[in-house]
Amino acid sequence: MTVPVRWMLSQPDLALELRGGAAGLGNEITFAITTELSDPFRWLSGGELLLTTGLRLPLTAADRARYLRGLDGVGVAAVGFGTGLSHPEVPEDLVAVADDLGLPLLEVPLPTPFAAVVKRVMNRLAEQEYESVLRASRAQPRMTRAVISGGTGATVRELAMATSATVLLLDLSGRVLEHHPARPDDEVLGEVRDVLAAGTGGASSSVSLARSGASITVQQISVGSTPHGHVAVISPTALSHVDQILLGHANSLLALDFEKPARLRVAQNQLNSHALGLLLTDDRDLAPAWEQIRGAADADGMVRGLTVVAETLELAQRVESAVAAAMDTVGRQLFSRRHDTRITVLLRGTDDVDFARSMLSALPPGTRKAVRAGLSGRRELSGVVAAIEQSQLAASAAEAGAEPLEFAALTGSALLAFSATREVLNSLADTMIAPIDDYDRVNGTELLGSLRAFLEANGHWESAAAAMGVHRHTLRSRMARIEALIDCRLDVARVRAELLLAIIARQS
């Protein structure tokens, strides 16, 4: 980031005036510094706007000329000379030397503080820094959208436009695959290939100066240890740090685009191998299938089953498409199967009713009324079959067009909904009683025994407490813990009845 000397002179409130060195008005200022040293040269790096009042300026014209030539020699962009203190005006001999050198010599009038000049330079540099970051923040999403919609060619075009440079995409042999805006001539391409050849020692990035004076920046496109090609940027000057960030972003996008076909081939090869294995072996090895569906589980290895039952085959196909689109929207793999009018979907254990509802939200309201959906409880991956069975039972009890029915919500109505009572009770016990049993085993409590005593006493606190040999307040505390643990209400008679039957089924 730089500030042209010409721009500083255009700031009316600073009232700077050019006294000499007009040939250097295009010089770029990178920093502003105030010094009264007679030999500041060793502390300067070039590009400075040096401000001085001439307090320790040499007394002779020859020494003053050497002073100004020394500043020019270290690359000072311009000199601001404050008048009204040590010198009423800029010495004429300095003006002559400045004209000879082409080093801008600016008069800073007494009312203008040096601090104001320094602040103006630094503020302008900060503005440019912000503008460059803003440019990068706008360019990166454009490049990301480009690689999705237009592939590598669109990404190269966006990078070229963002950096105002010529961008090339080359394969590993140096052949140009994409370019923007125009394909460079053979001489420049030869220089690019020379840079590629020089970087074969393992370097992933190289910068070189072309014979024309342009800057050539080359980066290898790779994922891990697998190289795919190179991206080269040919620019009039060296890339800024923001341009380098954009180049790195484009490199990552291009690497992903190169890797995509490879990943798809690997996945397809694995599926083909599994299918062939199922045909060639008498012993059905389900290990590959278990490994495949592992991607459906959440971070804790838990899954849920979702079953959707439609009234017609056509509607089932529409539901299947809606579910696939919903999973694609959230960037998730789809694990589903349709059998006639029933669609079975494997979800993460963390997915809830709201997530299940969102999967069906794309269906028209009228269509949604002809669909019933059920959601299982959370199960370990090894219990995926039980999860699907739970979701099927819940779907068969759900109302058409209503919210997806959770299996846990069947407590209190399962005996009225299904004829296969024992099967329902066993599934209900796995969902509602097992967590209480597990809690007792881990914490050394007696929640399950207390619950059975309470249920067998038909909710009578005194009788149940006496049966357990505890105070009724202790029993109330235990029942509150159970209600929180399995999310139910023990003051509902049907809930108490089915929980008791589920305990009996589990313990018999």
Short mmCIF file of C-alpha atoms in Angstrom, two decimals:
data_model
loop_
_atom_site.label_atom_id
_atom_site.label_comp_id
_atom_site.label_asym_id
_atom_site.label_seq_id
_atom_site.Cartn_x
_atom_site.Cartn_y
_atom_site.Cartn_z
CA MET A 1 0.00 0.00 0.00
CA THR A 2 1.42 3.41 -0.99
CA VAL A 3 0.40 7.05 -1.16
CA PRO A 4 1.50 9.02 -4.27
CA VAL A 5 3.27 12.31 -3.61
CA ARG A 6 0.81 13.91 -6.02
CA TRP A 7 -2.07 12.81 -3.77
CA MET A 8 -0.51 14.50 -0.74
CA LEU A 9 -0.28 17.79 -2.63
CA SER A 10 -3.98 17.50 -3.48
CA GLN A 11 -5.03 17.68 0.19
CA PRO A 12 -6.13 21.34 0.56
CA ASP A 13 -6.26 21.42 4.35
CA LEU A 14 -2.56 20.49 4.61
CA ALA A 15 -1.56 23.42 2.34
CA LEU A 16 1.57 21.64 1.12
CA GLU A 17 3.38 23.29 -1.80
CA LEU A 18 5.84 21.76 -4.23
CA ARG A 19 9.13 23.68 -4.24
CA GLY A 20 11.27 21.34 -6.30
CA GLY A 21 11.64 17.85 -7.78
CA ALA A 22 8.47 17.91 -9.89
CA ALA A 23 9.76 14.93 -11.88
CA GLY A 24 9.18 12.71 -8.85
CA LEU A 25 5.50 13.50 -8.25
CA GLY A 26 4.69 9.89 -9.10
CA ASN A 27 6.86 8.58 -6.24
CA GLU A 28 5.01 6.31 -3.81
CA ILE A 29 5.09 7.00 -0.07
CA THR A 30 5.01 3.96 2.22
CA PHE A 31 5.62 5.73 5.53
CA ALA A 32 5.92 9.21 7.06
CA ILE A 33 8.67 10.03 9.53
CA THR A 34 9.89 13.14 11.32
CA THR A 35 13.62 13.57 11.99
CA GLU A 36 16.10 16.38 12.63
CA LEU A 37 19.17 14.14 12.35
CA SER A 38 21.86 15.39 10.02
CA ASP A 39 22.64 11.81 8.90
CA PRO A 40 19.45 9.74 9.17
CA PHE A 41 20.37 7.55 6.20
CA ARG A 42 21.16 4.33 8.10
CA TRP A 43 17.66 4.29 9.65
CA LEU A 44 15.78 4.71 6.37
CA SER A 45 14.60 1.87 4.13
CA GLY A 46 13.05 3.77 1.20
CA GLY A 47 9.61 5.07 0.40
CA GLU A 48 9.48 7.53 3.32
CA LEU A 49 8.04 11.01 3.38
CA LEU A 50 10.73 12.59 5.54
CA LEU A 51 9.65 15.68 7.49
CA THR A 52 12.20 18.14 8.89
CA THR A 53 12.37 21.76 10.00
CA GLY A 54 16.05 21.95 9.00
CA LEU A 55 17.07 22.47 12.64
CA ARG A 56 20.33 20.55 12.12
CA LEU A 57 20.61 21.15 8.39
CA PRO A 58 24.29 21.58 7.30
CA LEU A 59 25.41 25.20 7.03
CA THR A 60 27.02 25.09 3.59
CA ALA A 61 25.24 24.57 0.28
CA ALA A 62 27.60 21.72 -0.63
CA ASP A 63 26.83 19.84 2.62
CA ARG A 64 23.12 20.45 2.18
CA ALA A 65 23.33 19.02 -1.33
CA ARG A 66 25.10 15.92 0.03
CA TYR A 67 22.33 15.61 2.65
CA LEU A 68 19.59 15.68 0.02
CA ARG A 69 21.51 13.34 -2.29
CA GLY A 70 21.91 10.94 0.63
CA LEU A 71 18.16 10.89 1.18
CA ASP A 72 17.60 10.23 -2.52
CA GLY A 73 20.22 7.49 -2.41
CA VAL A 74 18.36 5.48 0.23
CA GLY A 75 15.08 5.80 -1.67
CA VAL A 76 13.22 8.52 0.23
CA ALA A 77 10.03 9.25 -1.73
CA ALA A 78 9.76 12.95 -0.80
CA VAL A 79 11.03 15.55 1.70
CA GLY A 80 8.66 17.82 3.62
CA PHE A 81 10.44 20.99 4.78
CA GLY A 82 8.75 22.89 7.60
CA THR A 83 9.14 26.67 7.31
CA GLY A 84 8.66 29.39 9.88
CA LEU A 85 10.91 27.96 12.59
CA SER A 86 14.57 27.31 11.73
CA HIS A 87 14.12 28.65 8.20
CA PRO A 88 11.63 31.27 7.04
CA GLU A 89 11.52 29.57 3.63
CA VAL A 90 12.96 26.57 1.82
CA PRO A 91 16.64 27.27 0.91
CA GLU A 92 17.03 27.90 -2.83
CA ASP A 93 20.06 25.60 -3.11
CA LEU A 94 17.92 22.68 -1.82
CA VAL A 95 15.30 23.48 -4.46
CA ALA A 96 17.93 23.33 -7.19
CA VAL A 97 19.31 19.98 -5.96
CA ALA A 98 15.79 18.57 -5.64
CA ASP A 99 15.04 19.55 -9.26
CA ASP A 100 18.30 17.93 -10.34
CA LEU A 101 17.47 14.68 -8.50
CA GLY A 102 13.77 14.59 -9.28
CA LEU A 103 13.14 14.26 -5.52
CA PRO A 104 9.94 16.11 -4.53
CA LEU A 105 10.64 18.86 -2.00
CA LEU A 106 7.44 20.00 -0.28
CA GLU A 107 7.04 23.11 1.84
CA VAL A 108 5.06 22.50 5.03
CA PRO A 109 3.76 25.87 6.29
CA LEU A 110 3.99 26.70 9.97
CA PRO A 111 0.24 26.32 10.68
CA THR A 112 0.35 22.69 9.45
CA PRO A 113 1.62 20.34 12.18
CA PHE A 114 3.91 17.53 11.12
CA ALA A 115 1.58 15.22 13.06
CA ALA A 116 -1.27 16.13 10.71
CA VAL A 117 0.85 15.15 7.70
CA VAL A 118 1.92 11.88 9.29
CA LYS A 119 -1.66 11.08 10.29
CA ARG A 120 -2.93 11.77 6.77
CA VAL A 121 -0.38 9.37 5.28
CA MET A 122 -1.09 6.63 7.81
CA ASN A 123 -4.86 7.03 7.51
CA ARG A 124 -4.66 6.74 3.74
CA LEU A 125 -2.53 3.61 4.03
CA ALA A 126 -5.06 2.15 6.48
CA GLU A 127 -7.91 2.97 4.09
CA GLN A 128 -6.11 1.18 1.29
CA GLU A 129 -5.49 -1.79 3.56
CA TYR A 130 -9.19 -1.94 4.40
CA GLU A 131 -10.13 -1.57 0.73
CA SER A 132 -7.85 -4.45 -0.20
CA VAL A 133 -9.27 -6.68 2.54
CA LEU A 134 -12.78 -5.73 1.40
CA ARG A 135 -11.82 -6.56 -2.17
CA ALA A 136 -10.58 -9.96 -1.03
CA SER A 137 -13.72 -10.63 1.03
CA ARG A 138 -15.83 -9.95 -2.05
CA ALA A 139 -13.61 -11.88 -4.44
CA GLN A 140 -13.41 -15.08 -2.38
CA PRO A 141 -17.17 -15.84 -2.46
CA ARG A 142 -17.20 -15.08 -6.19
CA MET A 143 -14.41 -17.60 -6.74
CA THR A 144 -16.21 -20.18 -4.62
CA ARG A 145 -19.43 -19.74 -6.60
CA ALA A 146 -17.43 -19.83 -9.81
CA VAL A 147 -15.85 -23.22 -9.13
CA ILE A 148 -19.31 -24.65 -8.33
CA SER A 149 -21.03 -23.27 -11.40
CA GLY A 150 -18.23 -23.03 -13.95
CA GLY A 151 -15.40 -25.27 -12.82
CA THR A 152 -11.71 -24.47 -13.15
CA GLY A 153 -12.11 -22.02 -16.04
CA ALA A 154 -14.46 -19.79 -14.06
CA THR A 155 -12.13 -19.86 -11.04
CA VAL A 156 -9.18 -18.79 -13.19
CA ARG A 157 -11.24 -15.94 -14.63
CA GLU A 158 -12.30 -14.68 -11.19
CA LEU A 159 -8.72 -14.80 -9.86
CA ALA A 160 -7.46 -12.87 -12.89
CA MET A 161 -10.10 -10.19 -12.41
CA ALA A 162 -9.49 -9.95 -8.65
CA THR A 163 -5.71 -9.54 -9.03
CA SER A 164 -5.75 -7.55 -12.32
CA ALA A 165 -3.27 -10.07 -13.70
CA THR A 166 -2.97 -12.87 -16.24
CA VAL A 167 -3.71 -16.26 -14.70
CA LEU A 168 -2.79 -19.65 -16.16
CA LEU A 169 -3.83 -23.14 -15.11
CA LEU A 170 -1.27 -25.73 -16.20
CA ASP A 171 -1.07 -29.49 -15.90
CA LEU A 172 1.96 -31.25 -14.46
CA SER A 173 3.73 -31.21 -17.84
CA GLY A 174 3.33 -27.43 -18.19
CA ARG A 175 0.53 -27.57 -20.76
CA VAL A 176 -1.93 -24.66 -20.47
CA LEU A 177 -5.40 -25.90 -19.51
CA GLU A 178 -7.08 -22.54 -18.82
CA HIS A 179 -6.07 -18.90 -19.12
CA HIS A 180 -7.52 -15.44 -18.59
CA PRO A 181 -7.64 -12.93 -20.10
CA ALA A 182 -5.41 -13.79 -23.07
CA ARG A 183 -2.93 -16.59 -23.60
CA PRO A 184 0.62 -15.18 -23.16
CA ASP A 185 3.06 -15.39 -26.01
CA ASP A 186 5.50 -18.28 -26.33
CA GLU A 187 8.35 -16.32 -24.75
CA VAL A 188 6.41 -15.65 -21.55
CA LEU A 189 5.12 -19.24 -21.47
CA GLY A 190 8.70 -20.40 -21.78
CA GLU A 191 9.63 -18.32 -18.73
CA VAL A 192 6.69 -19.78 -16.80
CA ARG A 193 7.84 -23.30 -17.65
CA ASP A 194 11.37 -22.36 -16.60
CA VAL A 195 9.95 -21.38 -13.20
CA LEU A 196 8.15 -24.73 -13.03
CA ALA A 197 11.34 -26.58 -13.88
CA ALA A 198 13.29 -24.65 -11.26
CA GLY A 199 10.75 -25.62 -8.61
CA THR A 200 10.94 -29.38 -9.14
CA GLY A 201 13.11 -29.71 -6.06
CA GLY A 202 10.04 -29.81 -3.85
CA ALA A 203 9.03 -26.18 -3.57
CA SER A 204 5.27 -25.70 -3.85
CA SER A 205 5.51 -21.98 -4.65
CA SER A 206 7.94 -19.94 -6.75
CA VAL A 207 8.31 -16.28 -7.68
CA SER A 208 10.45 -15.08 -10.55
CA LEU A 209 11.05 -11.85 -12.48
CA ALA A 210 10.39 -12.12 -16.20
CA ARG A 211 12.74 -10.58 -18.73
CA SER A 212 9.99 -8.06 -19.44
CA GLY A 213 10.05 -6.96 -15.80
CA ALA A 214 6.76 -8.67 -14.91
CA SER A 215 6.41 -10.82 -11.81
CA ILE A 216 5.66 -14.53 -12.29
CA THR A 217 4.19 -16.36 -9.29
CA VAL A 218 3.64 -20.11 -9.58
CA GLN A 219 1.96 -22.40 -7.04
CA GLN A 220 1.59 -26.14 -7.19
CA ILE A 221 -1.96 -27.47 -6.90
CA SER A 222 -1.90 -30.55 -4.70
CA VAL A 223 -3.82 -32.44 -2.04
CA GLY A 224 -1.52 -34.15 0.42
CA SER A 225 1.31 -35.67 -1.57
CA THR A 226 -0.71 -35.87 -4.80
CA PRO A 227 0.06 -33.05 -7.28
CA HIS A 228 -2.53 -32.09 -9.90
CA GLY A 229 -0.98 -29.14 -11.71
CA HIS A 230 0.06 -25.51 -11.26
CA VAL A 231 -1.54 -22.08 -11.19
CA ALA A 232 0.58 -19.17 -12.44
CA VAL A 233 -0.07 -15.45 -12.03
CA ILE A 234 1.72 -12.98 -14.32
CA SER A 235 1.43 -9.44 -12.95
CA PRO A 236 3.12 -6.09 -13.66
CA THR A 237 4.43 -5.95 -10.07
CA ALA A 238 4.90 -8.42 -7.24
CA LEU A 239 1.64 -9.69 -5.74
CA SER A 240 0.46 -7.91 -2.61
CA HIS A 241 -0.26 -9.97 0.49
CA VAL A 242 -3.99 -9.72 -0.28
CA ASP A 243 -3.39 -10.97 -3.83
CA GLN A 244 -1.40 -13.86 -2.34
CA ILE A 245 -4.36 -14.69 -0.09
CA LEU A 246 -6.64 -14.73 -3.13
CA LEU A 247 -4.16 -16.93 -4.98
CA GLY A 248 -4.10 -19.36 -2.04
CA HIS A 249 -7.90 -19.44 -1.94
CA ALA A 250 -8.10 -20.14 -5.67
CA ASN A 251 -5.46 -22.85 -5.30
CA SER A 252 -7.57 -24.60 -2.64
CA LEU A 253 -10.70 -24.40 -4.80
CA LEU A 254 -8.86 -25.78 -7.82
CA ALA A 255 -7.43 -28.60 -5.71
CA LEU A 256 -10.93 -29.52 -4.54
CA ASP A 257 -12.20 -29.46 -8.12
CA PHE A 258 -9.37 -31.74 -9.24
CA GLU A 259 -10.00 -34.09 -6.32
CA LYS A 260 -13.76 -34.34 -6.85
CA PRO A 261 -13.66 -36.83 -9.75
CA ALA A 262 -11.05 -38.87 -7.88
CA ARG A 263 -13.23 -39.06 -4.75
CA LEU A 264 -16.27 -40.04 -6.80
CA ARG A 265 -14.31 -42.77 -8.55
CA VAL A 266 -13.04 -44.14 -5.24
CA ALA A 267 -16.55 -44.17 -3.76
CA GLN A 268 -18.00 -45.84 -6.86
CA ASN A 269 -15.19 -48.41 -6.89
CA GLN A 270 -15.90 -49.27 -3.25
CA LEU A 271 -19.61 -49.73 -3.93
CA ASN A 272 -18.83 -51.86 -7.01
CA SER A 273 -16.46 -53.98 -4.94
CA HIS A 274 -19.09 -54.51 -2.24
CA ALA A 275 -21.74 -55.47 -4.80
CA LEU A 276 -19.40 -57.95 -6.49
CA GLY A 277 -18.45 -59.44 -3.14
CA LEU A 278 -22.11 -60.05 -2.28
CA LEU A 279 -22.56 -61.94 -5.56
CA LEU A 280 -19.41 -64.07 -5.31
CA THR A 281 -19.55 -65.22 -1.70
CA ASP A 282 -21.98 -67.58 -0.01
CA ASP A 283 -21.23 -66.12 3.40
CA ARG A 284 -22.73 -62.64 3.44
CA ASP A 285 -20.06 -60.38 4.94
CA LEU A 286 -21.94 -57.32 6.18
CA ALA A 287 -18.82 -55.52 7.45
CA PRO A 288 -18.59 -53.30 4.33
CA ALA A 289 -22.25 -52.33 4.72
CA TRP A 290 -21.74 -51.42 8.38
CA GLU A 291 -18.70 -49.37 7.44
CA GLN A 292 -20.69 -47.61 4.72
CA ILE A 293 -23.57 -46.55 6.97
CA ARG A 294 -21.23 -45.36 9.72
CA GLY A 295 -21.39 -41.96 8.03
CA ALA A 296 -25.05 -41.66 9.04
CA ALA A 297 -24.29 -41.56 12.78
CA ASP A 298 -23.59 -38.47 14.86
CA ALA A 299 -20.33 -37.81 16.75
CA ASP A 300 -21.43 -40.22 19.51
CA GLY A 301 -22.22 -43.02 17.06
CA MET A 302 -25.99 -42.65 17.53
CA VAL A 303 -28.68 -42.85 14.83
CA ARG A 304 -32.41 -42.41 14.42
CA GLY A 305 -34.81 -43.97 11.96
CA LEU A 306 -37.39 -41.97 10.02
CA THR A 307 -40.20 -43.75 8.20
CA VAL A 308 -42.55 -41.93 5.84
CA VAL A 309 -45.61 -43.72 4.47
CA ALA A 310 -47.38 -42.23 1.46
CA GLU A 311 -50.82 -43.10 0.10
CA THR A 312 -49.65 -43.63 -3.50
CA LEU A 313 -46.50 -44.73 -5.30
CA GLU A 314 -46.27 -41.42 -7.15
CA LEU A 315 -46.43 -39.51 -3.88
CA ALA A 316 -43.78 -41.79 -2.36
CA GLN A 317 -41.44 -40.92 -5.24
CA ARG A 318 -42.04 -37.22 -4.63
CA VAL A 319 -41.29 -37.69 -0.93
CA GLU A 320 -38.11 -39.55 -1.83
CA SER A 321 -36.98 -36.64 -4.03
CA ALA A 322 -37.86 -34.09 -1.33
CA VAL A 323 -35.83 -35.98 1.27
CA ALA A 324 -32.83 -36.21 -1.08
CA ALA A 325 -33.01 -32.48 -1.84
CA ALA A 326 -33.26 -31.61 1.87
CA MET A 327 -30.17 -33.65 2.74
CA ASP A 328 -28.29 -32.13 -0.19
CA THR A 329 -29.18 -28.63 1.05
CA VAL A 330 -27.54 -29.28 4.44
CA GLY A 331 -24.54 -30.99 2.82
CA ARG A 332 -25.26 -34.43 4.23
CA GLN A 333 -25.02 -37.91 2.74
CA LEU A 334 -28.36 -39.61 2.22
CA PHE A 335 -29.01 -43.09 3.62
CA SER A 336 -32.49 -44.08 2.48
CA ARG A 337 -34.51 -46.82 0.83
CA ARG A 338 -37.94 -46.83 -0.73
CA HIS A 339 -40.09 -49.93 -0.73
CA ASP A 340 -43.34 -49.34 -2.59
CA THR A 341 -45.00 -46.45 -0.75
CA ARG A 342 -42.75 -46.53 2.34
CA ILE A 343 -39.55 -44.48 2.56
CA THR A 344 -37.00 -45.32 5.24
CA VAL A 345 -34.30 -42.78 6.12
CA LEU A 346 -31.38 -43.12 8.53
CA LEU A 347 -30.69 -39.88 10.44
CA ARG A 348 -28.16 -38.74 13.01
CA GLY A 349 -29.01 -39.29 16.65
CA THR A 350 -28.98 -35.52 17.14
CA ASP A 351 -31.68 -34.96 14.51
CA ASP A 352 -35.01 -34.11 16.10
CA VAL A 353 -38.65 -33.72 15.05
CA ASP A 354 -37.94 -30.24 13.67
CA PHE A 355 -35.28 -31.67 11.36
CA ALA A 356 -37.60 -34.46 10.24
CA ARG A 357 -40.35 -31.90 9.57
CA SER A 358 -37.96 -29.74 7.52
CA MET A 359 -37.25 -32.69 5.23
CA LEU A 360 -40.91 -32.81 4.25
CA SER A 361 -41.51 -29.05 4.16
CA ALA A 362 -40.98 -28.87 0.38
CA LEU A 363 -44.08 -30.95 -0.21
CA PRO A 364 -47.22 -28.96 -1.16
CA PRO A 365 -49.70 -28.62 1.73
CA GLY A 366 -52.27 -30.75 -0.05
CA THR A 367 -49.72 -33.48 -0.67
CA ARG A 368 -48.46 -33.39 2.90
CA LYS A 369 -51.94 -34.45 4.13
CA ALA A 370 -51.49 -37.84 2.46
CA VAL A 371 -48.24 -38.63 4.29
CA ARG A 372 -47.62 -40.16 7.72
CA ALA A 373 -44.17 -39.98 9.36
CA GLY A 374 -42.63 -41.64 12.42
CA LEU A 375 -39.28 -40.99 14.16
CA SER A 376 -37.47 -43.51 16.35
CA GLY A 377 -35.57 -42.89 19.54
CA ARG A 378 -31.78 -42.50 19.61
CA ARG A 379 -29.99 -45.83 19.16
CA GLU A 380 -26.40 -46.93 18.76
CA LEU A 381 -25.40 -47.74 15.20
CA SER A 382 -25.55 -51.45 15.98
CA GLY A 383 -29.23 -50.98 16.84
CA VAL A 384 -30.11 -49.50 13.46
CA VAL A 385 -32.64 -52.26 12.69
CA ALA A 386 -34.46 -51.61 15.97
CA ALA A 387 -34.42 -47.87 15.21
CA ILE A 388 -36.06 -48.47 11.83
CA GLU A 389 -38.65 -50.77 13.40
CA GLN A 390 -39.46 -48.12 15.99
CA SER A 391 -39.92 -45.50 13.27
CA GLN A 392 -42.22 -47.84 11.33
CA LEU A 393 -44.37 -48.43 14.40
CA ALA A 394 -44.51 -44.69 15.07
CA ALA A 395 -45.44 -43.99 11.43
CA SER A 396 -48.27 -46.52 11.53
CA ALA A 397 -49.70 -44.72 14.58
CA ALA A 398 -49.15 -41.20 13.24
CA GLU A 399 -51.95 -39.10 11.85
CA ALA A 400 -51.86 -38.25 8.14
CA GLY A 401 -50.53 -34.74 7.59
CA ALA A 402 -49.54 -34.31 11.23
CA GLU A 403 -46.09 -33.72 12.73
CA PRO A 404 -43.68 -36.68 12.56
CA LEU A 405 -44.58 -38.84 15.58
CA GLU A 406 -41.71 -39.77 17.91
CA PHE A 407 -41.67 -43.33 19.16
CA ALA A 408 -41.29 -42.13 22.75
CA ALA A 409 -44.59 -40.26 22.39
CA LEU A 410 -46.43 -43.57 21.94
CA THR A 411 -46.37 -44.12 25.70
CA GLY A 412 -50.00 -44.07 26.82
CA SER A 413 -51.48 -45.00 23.43
CA ALA A 414 -49.45 -47.92 22.08
CA LEU A 415 -51.79 -50.62 23.40
CA LEU A 416 -54.70 -48.95 21.62
CA ALA A 417 -52.83 -48.54 18.33
CA PHE A 418 -51.31 -52.02 17.77
CA SER A 419 -52.40 -55.62 18.04
CA ALA A 420 -48.88 -57.01 18.48
CA THR A 421 -48.84 -55.99 22.15
CA ARG A 422 -45.72 -57.87 23.19
CA GLU A 423 -43.65 -56.45 20.34
CA VAL A 424 -44.75 -52.94 21.21
CA LEU A 425 -44.06 -53.44 24.91
CA ASN A 426 -40.58 -54.82 24.23
CA SER A 427 -39.74 -51.83 22.03
CA LEU A 428 -41.27 -49.48 24.59
CA ALA A 429 -39.20 -51.08 27.34
CA ASP A 430 -36.02 -50.58 25.32
CA THR A 431 -36.83 -46.89 24.95
CA MET A 432 -38.41 -45.96 28.30
CA ILE A 433 -37.24 -48.52 30.84
CA ALA A 434 -33.67 -49.15 29.68
CA PRO A 435 -32.53 -45.54 30.44
CA ILE A 436 -33.81 -45.91 34.03
CA ASP A 437 -32.12 -49.30 34.39
CA ASP A 438 -28.87 -47.87 32.99
CA TYR A 439 -29.09 -44.89 35.36
CA ASP A 440 -29.48 -47.20 38.38
CA ARG A 441 -26.53 -49.33 37.27
CA VAL A 442 -24.23 -46.32 36.82
CA ASN A 443 -25.32 -44.33 39.89
CA GLY A 444 -26.24 -47.08 42.33
CA THR A 445 -29.82 -45.79 42.72
CA GLU A 446 -33.15 -47.62 42.99
CA LEU A 447 -35.22 -45.65 40.51
CA LEU A 448 -36.63 -48.66 38.63
CA GLY A 449 -37.71 -50.48 41.80
CA SER A 450 -39.25 -47.29 43.13
CA LEU A 451 -41.09 -46.75 39.84
CA ARG A 452 -42.54 -50.28 39.90
CA ALA A 453 -43.66 -49.86 43.51
CA PHE A 454 -45.26 -46.54 42.64
CA LEU A 455 -47.04 -47.97 39.58
CA GLU A 456 -48.24 -51.10 41.39
CA ALA A 457 -49.61 -48.83 44.13
CA ASN A 458 -51.55 -46.99 41.38
CA GLY A 459 -49.78 -43.75 42.18
CA HIS A 460 -50.50 -43.85 45.94
CA TRP A 461 -47.51 -42.17 47.59
CA GLU A 462 -47.86 -43.56 51.11
CA SER A 463 -48.31 -47.16 49.97
CA ALA A 464 -45.43 -47.02 47.51
CA ALA A 465 -43.10 -45.34 50.03
CA ALA A 466 -43.93 -47.98 52.63
CA ALA A 467 -43.23 -50.75 50.10
CA MET A 468 -39.81 -49.25 49.37
CA GLY A 469 -39.09 -48.43 53.02
CA VAL A 470 -38.44 -44.73 52.26
CA HIS A 471 -40.09 -41.44 53.16
CA ARG A 472 -42.75 -40.23 50.72
CA HIS A 473 -40.65 -37.09 50.00
CA THR A 474 -37.77 -39.35 48.93
CA LEU A 475 -40.14 -41.25 46.65
CA ARG A 476 -41.45 -38.00 45.14
CA SER A 477 -37.86 -36.94 44.43
CA ARG A 478 -37.18 -40.25 42.69
CA MET A 479 -40.30 -39.97 40.55
CA ALA A 480 -39.32 -36.43 39.53
CA ARG A 481 -35.90 -37.77 38.47
CA ILE A 482 -37.58 -40.48 36.38
CA GLU A 483 -39.92 -37.98 34.69
CA ALA A 484 -36.90 -35.85 33.72
CA LEU A 485 -34.92 -38.90 32.61
CA ILE A 486 -37.51 -40.37 30.22
CA ASP A 487 -39.53 -37.20 29.54
CA CYS A 488 -42.97 -38.38 30.58
CA ARG A 489 -45.73 -37.48 33.07
CA LEU A 490 -46.51 -40.05 35.75
CA ASP A 491 -49.78 -38.32 36.68
CA VAL A 492 -51.32 -39.67 33.44
CA ALA A 493 -53.04 -43.00 34.11
CA ARG A 494 -52.35 -44.48 30.67
CA VAL A 495 -48.66 -43.64 30.99
CA ARG A 496 -48.51 -45.42 34.34
CA ALA A 497 -50.33 -48.45 32.93
CA GLU A 498 -48.07 -48.91 29.92
CA LEU A 499 -44.90 -48.27 31.90
CA LEU A 500 -45.91 -51.00 34.35
CA LEU A 501 -46.63 -53.43 31.51
CA ALA A 502 -43.30 -52.51 29.87
CA ILE A 503 -41.46 -53.21 33.15
CA ILE A 504 -43.22 -56.54 33.47
CA ALA A 505 -42.40 -57.41 29.83
CA ARG A 506 -38.74 -56.50 30.37
CA GLN A 507 -38.36 -58.38 33.63
CA SER A 508 -40.35 -61.46 32.67
#
